[in-house]
Amino acid sequence: MNKINVAVLGLGQMGATHVEAAKESPFVDRIIGYEPDPGRAALRGKELGIGNTSNLDEILEDKSIKLIYIAAANEAHMELAVRSLKSGKAVLCEKPMGITLDEARTIIKAEKESGSFLQIGFEARYSMLYMKVKEWIDSGLIGRPLNSHCLYYCSEFHKKNTWRSKSKGSLIGEKLSHYLDLPRWWFGKKVTEVFAMSAPNFVNYFNHPDNHQITYRFEDGAMSNLNFVMGIAESDLGDPLKDILEKQSDDGHVLRYMIYGDKGAIETDVFRRRIRRWVFSDGPEKLESKIVEEMKYDKSQDLLYGHNVHGQNLRIAELVAKNMKPENPASDAFETMKLCFAAEKSSDTGKPILMNEIADN
Ligand SMILES: NC(=O)c1ccc[n+]([C@@H]2O[C@H](COP(=O)([O-])OP(=O)(O)OC[C@H]3O[C@@H](n4cnc5c(N)ncnc54)[C@H](O)[C@@H]3O)[C@@H](O)[C@H]2O)c1
């Protein structure tokens, strides 16, 4: 088997997740981690049991390193991605694809010019829950998709005085990009316009909005909506998608999609750990609907059915080791990022934004 060496840039919480997956991959030989501060590089390298450096060139010039996972703070994504791609490395870069649209454009330009492998970390596309939605829609089980909405309410689990609370980028790119990306993927259509609003903040130490209402329309007239609030739940014990779902599910946490087609509907509910499907039929007096399928999963499957970073990363190592192309092209992730930045613009200006007014470069 062709094994590759890999590097992880940024050794915080997500960097550790990337390291764990790389350790388990049969396609990975050696792992090296990078942090700009030598003390932190050494500390995290030791804690994670990997080689480490604070000299990025050491990684970029090492021909045996084929794949770079970028898990640094968002503000660093653009520079790290561009330098890695230009050095001929394959790259899995965490979302967001930069903190401005221009940064996202710069990353795409570097990908095109270098011809290097680039995939963006939209790992919800590797979630068993959301893959099931895609499978049901693609096999025609809800007919023509017409309307989806996502409710996402969680506690504020980001600490004060961190890059997250001070970020120049918004939560739309940082967090909601996953949940705007999924309907784009499921519906398989171009987004034509978006209208977004934010109310004043709940979390006063964020320097960006913490709640969003985003509505977007697809080229065939279908539409989608995302309603996100951070701050209401009591069980603020860490990442809202991990470990304490039972308490959170009765505590104001919601992460639920309803997806309606002209022949049926689908519901995904992370805090109830289930997915259901309805079929609509023409009754004698009115439209009738019936729940025809329900699947549940248990706590041990949360990561597989939720944000499956682990599965995504195992797959990326395999793709790169086998010299294959990205499964989810960066150009498609760029469309999601364009939607995120258009939503920010709409929120700032109070006006709907037509996507064809947003240039690709
Ligand atoms: N895909 C997901 O679901 C998901 C979930 C969580 C985080 N993330 C993403 O992962 C990234 C890291 O998030 P986190 O939760 O691990 O944050 P974190 O604060 O725990 O870690 C960030 C790390 O980046 C390091 N860093 C800062 N500037 C750097 C630079 N120029 N070069 C290299 N390292 C640098 C910091 O020292 C820190 O160790 C973010 O982009 C975040 O959006 C994605």
Short mmCIF file of N, CA and C and ligand atoms in Angstrom, two decimals, residues 10-14 34-36 40 71-74 76-77 80 94-95 121 123 163-164 174 178 307, ligand 1:
data_model
loop_
_atom_site.label_atom_id
_atom_site.label_comp_id
_atom_site.label_asym_id
_atom_site.label_seq_id
_atom_site.Cartn_x
_atom_site.Cartn_y
_atom_site.Cartn_z
N GLY A 10 -1.99 23.87 12.86
CA GLY A 10 -2.92 24.30 13.90
C GLY A 10 -3.26 23.10 14.76
N LEU A 11 -2.80 23.13 16.02
CA LEU A 11 -2.94 21.94 16.87
C LEU A 11 -3.87 22.20 18.05
N GLY A 12 -4.98 22.90 17.79
CA GLY A 12 -5.98 23.10 18.83
C GLY A 12 -6.92 21.92 18.86
N GLN A 13 -8.17 22.20 19.21
CA GLN A 13 -9.16 21.13 19.36
C GLN A 13 -9.38 20.37 18.04
N MET A 14 -9.59 21.12 16.96
CA MET A 14 -9.85 20.44 15.69
C MET A 14 -8.58 19.79 15.15
N TYR A 34 2.16 21.60 13.10
CA TYR A 34 2.75 22.95 13.05
C TYR A 34 1.92 23.92 13.85
N GLU A 35 2.60 24.72 14.65
CA GLU A 35 2.04 25.90 15.33
C GLU A 35 3.10 26.98 15.21
N PRO A 36 2.71 28.24 15.00
CA PRO A 36 3.73 29.28 14.80
C PRO A 36 4.60 29.55 16.02
N ARG A 40 4.35 26.42 21.96
CA ARG A 40 3.05 25.74 21.76
C ARG A 40 3.20 24.54 20.82
N ALA A 71 -6.05 23.26 10.21
CA ALA A 71 -7.01 23.36 11.33
C ALA A 71 -6.64 24.53 12.22
N ALA A 72 -6.06 25.56 11.60
CA ALA A 72 -5.68 26.76 12.35
C ALA A 72 -6.89 27.67 12.52
N ALA A 73 -6.73 28.70 13.33
CA ALA A 73 -7.78 29.71 13.48
C ALA A 73 -8.13 30.27 12.09
N ASN A 74 -9.40 30.66 11.93
CA ASN A 74 -9.92 31.05 10.60
C ASN A 74 -9.08 32.12 9.90
N ALA A 76 -6.10 32.49 9.68
CA ALA A 76 -4.86 31.99 9.06
C ALA A 76 -5.12 31.10 7.83
N HIS A 77 -6.39 30.75 7.56
CA HIS A 77 -6.67 29.76 6.51
C HIS A 77 -6.12 30.15 5.15
N LEU A 80 -2.22 29.98 4.80
CA LEU A 80 -1.73 28.59 4.92
C LEU A 80 -2.16 27.76 3.70
N GLU A 94 -10.02 23.37 6.70
CA GLU A 94 -11.26 23.56 7.45
C GLU A 94 -12.06 24.73 6.88
N LYS A 95 -13.38 24.64 7.01
CA LYS A 95 -14.19 25.82 6.72
C LYS A 95 -13.87 26.86 7.80
N GLY A 121 -13.42 21.46 4.47
CA GLY A 121 -13.95 20.56 5.51
C GLY A 121 -15.45 20.68 5.77
N GLU A 123 -17.64 18.40 6.44
CA GLU A 123 -17.74 16.97 6.76
C GLU A 123 -19.19 16.52 7.01
N TRP A 163 -10.01 33.73 19.58
CA TRP A 163 -10.11 34.20 18.19
C TRP A 163 -11.55 34.14 17.70
N ARG A 164 -12.32 33.21 18.25
CA ARG A 164 -13.71 33.07 17.78
C ARG A 164 -14.56 34.28 18.16
N GLU A 174 -18.13 30.81 9.68
CA GLU A 174 -17.47 29.95 10.68
C GLU A 174 -18.33 28.74 11.05
N HIS A 178 -21.82 25.10 7.19
CA HIS A 178 -22.23 23.68 7.09
C HIS A 178 -23.71 23.56 6.73
N HIS A 307 -21.23 15.36 12.83
CA HIS A 307 -20.11 15.96 12.08
C HIS A 307 -18.98 14.94 11.95
N1 LIG B 1 -15.64 21.28 10.58
C1 LIG B 1 -16.10 21.52 11.79
O1 LIG B 1 -17.17 21.09 12.15
C2 LIG B 1 -15.26 22.32 12.71
C3 LIG B 1 -15.48 22.26 14.10
C4 LIG B 1 -14.62 22.99 14.92
C5 LIG B 1 -13.63 23.79 14.36
N2 LIG B 1 -13.49 23.84 13.01
C6 LIG B 1 -12.47 24.70 12.40
O2 LIG B 1 -11.18 24.26 12.80
C7 LIG B 1 -10.32 25.36 12.95
C8 LIG B 1 -9.71 25.34 14.34
O3 LIG B 1 -10.73 25.40 15.31
P1 LIG B 1 -10.45 24.88 16.80
O4 LIG B 1 -11.77 24.67 17.42
O5 LIG B 1 -9.46 23.77 16.80
O6 LIG B 1 -9.78 26.18 17.46
P2 LIG B 1 -8.65 26.21 18.57
O7 LIG B 1 -8.62 27.60 19.08
O8 LIG B 1 -8.84 25.08 19.53
O9 LIG B 1 -7.31 25.93 17.75
C9 LIG B 1 -6.80 26.81 16.80
C10 LIG B 1 -5.30 26.59 16.74
O10 LIG B 1 -4.77 27.34 15.64
C11 LIG B 1 -3.51 27.83 16.06
N3 LIG B 1 -3.11 28.91 15.15
C12 LIG B 1 -3.45 30.22 15.19
N4 LIG B 1 -2.84 30.87 14.16
C13 LIG B 1 -2.14 29.94 13.46
C14 LIG B 1 -1.33 29.98 12.30
N5 LIG B 1 -1.09 31.13 11.66
N6 LIG B 1 -0.77 28.84 11.87
C15 LIG B 1 -1.00 27.66 12.51
N7 LIG B 1 -1.74 27.58 13.63
C16 LIG B 1 -2.32 28.70 14.09
C17 LIG B 1 -3.75 28.26 17.50
O11 LIG B 1 -2.53 28.42 18.20
C18 LIG B 1 -4.59 27.09 17.99
O12 LIG B 1 -3.78 26.06 18.50
C19 LIG B 1 -11.17 26.60 12.67
O13 LIG B 1 -10.99 26.99 11.34
C20 LIG B 1 -12.58 26.13 12.85
O14 LIG B 1 -13.51 26.84 12.06
C21 LIG B 1 -14.26 23.11 12.18
#
